[in-house]
Amino acid sequence: MPRLSLRRRVALALGAGSLLITSALSFATWTLATDYLLRQREQAGARQAEVNARLVDQSLRQGAQGLEELLTGLTTGPDSTVLLFRPGGVLTSGRQVDPGVLPRSLVALGREGTAAKQRLRVEGVPVLAVTLPITAAEGAYVELVPLVQLDRTFRFLSAVMVLGVLVSGLLGVGLGVWTGRRALRPLTEFTRAASRVAGGDLSARLPPQTDPDLTHLATTFNATAEALERRVLRDARFAGDVSHELRSPLTTMVNAVQVLRRRRADLPGAAGKALDLLTGEVDRFARMVVDLLEISRADQRADGSEAEPIDLAELVRNVLAARPGSTTPLEAEPAWVLGDRRRLDRVVSNLLDNADRHAGGAIRVGVLRRDGRVRLEVDDAGPGVPPELRERVFQRFDRGARAGSRGADTGSGLGLALVAQHVQRHGGTTGVEPRPGGGARFFVELPETPR
């Protein structure tokens, strides 16, 4: 189960806390209010029943003249009932109910001379049954005091409290969302700045913070980013300076090798093999110097080229056409990206060079569109790349010692590192995966731009 985000946990915690507090308060209020109201109603009903019972007892002592009219006058409403249990039968007044529905124990207490009361529901109506002894007739006086209005009050009060608890919980969640957003805003800014740094934008900085608890964090982050930027620029300048210094002797070496290459037929045997090795190493050295210069320029952002809409399929087609003797099939559809044409041209060239040097050449190049992304694929039929090296092959100087199985000329790792750097500056990603049928598939994914 995925873990909830910190902002959602804060919102849920405040909502749950608010719900628990209001539930406890509502329960306490409900208990106290209902107990008070019910006790007051029972006391009032019991006192009225006692007065009525004395009137009935007095009437019986005087010969029961007008007893039925008295019982009728004792009923206080349409839902109230008065029952007089005597040895000769039962007299009722008010709402007619079956005397048999009353608990026998309650009536027996009245007959035995003990006053009692009990809440019960008679024929769907909540009532308070009060039983009192009638000494004049050895009977019991029972009055059913209706609790309908009190029951309605309790229902309304419970509905209001339940609604209040739910609203309080929702308000707590809303307050938690608002509080979490405000409290985590500095963390969001920190994450955004860190993402920009990870994406290669070393100029990203956190804005000044007014909160004392966040000032140290912002200062430390900005100092770290600034130190990292200075170091990267210093390393890039060093690589550029070294590459520039190497260009002059390298040019001399390349020219000398070209002269020797033309005299290859005059150097048989071991001397010829040594010349082949020397020319191969000089060519690799020349490519490495060119890659170092390109990487140093990219790190220092020395080229001020501007992004433009580019049809990646057309760009790949032009690169393939410019390669001597290229017969690699292209499967492409029009796909537009926003980028630097020179950098993307270098990306395609380096991927094709990688296939030529390590896997006998590319056997397919594809340009596809997928969910707002443009994917460039270069397939080869080489031995493939082991899973543990599929990320490291795009790191600088990490390829040669770990990819010897892909050919004798393993290279320095700068070509694919330059691909990753250019693609990253375009907001894209690089990777390598097994090709269906064997071999490796190097791919680049870039954001698609509307055309």
CSV table of C-alpha atoms in Angstrom, one decimal, residues 237-255 281-282 284-293 397 414:
chain,number,residue,atom,x,y,z
A,237,ARG,CA,37.6,25.0,-17.6
A,238,PHE,CA,40.3,22.6,-16.7
A,239,ALA,CA,39.1,20.0,-19.2
A,240,GLY,CA,38.7,22.7,-21.8
A,241,ASP,CA,42.2,24.0,-21.2
A,242,VAL,CA,43.8,20.6,-21.3
A,243,SER,CA,41.9,19.7,-24.5
A,244,HIS,CA,43.0,23.0,-26.1
A,245,GLU,CA,46.6,22.3,-25.1
A,246,LEU,CA,46.4,18.8,-26.6
A,247,ARG,CA,45.0,20.0,-29.9
A,248,SER,CA,48.4,21.2,-31.3
A,249,PRO,CA,50.4,18.1,-30.6
A,250,LEU,CA,47.4,16.0,-31.6
A,251,THR,CA,47.2,17.7,-34.9
A,252,THR,CA,50.8,16.9,-35.5
A,253,MET,CA,50.3,13.2,-34.5
A,254,VAL,CA,47.3,12.9,-36.8
A,255,ASN,CA,49.2,14.3,-39.7
A,281,GLU,CA,44.8,4.8,-30.8
A,282,VAL,CA,45.5,8.1,-32.3
A,284,ARG,CA,40.5,7.3,-30.5
A,285,PHE,CA,42.6,9.9,-28.8
A,286,ALA,CA,41.4,12.5,-31.3
A,287,ARG,CA,37.7,11.6,-30.7
A,288,MET,CA,38.3,11.8,-27.0
A,289,VAL,CA,39.7,15.3,-27.2
A,290,VAL,CA,36.8,16.4,-29.4
A,291,ASP,CA,34.4,15.0,-26.8
A,292,LEU,CA,36.2,16.6,-24.0
A,293,LEU,CA,36.0,20.0,-25.7
A,397,PHE,CA,35.1,7.3,-18.3
A,414,LEU,CA,32.7,10.2,-23.3
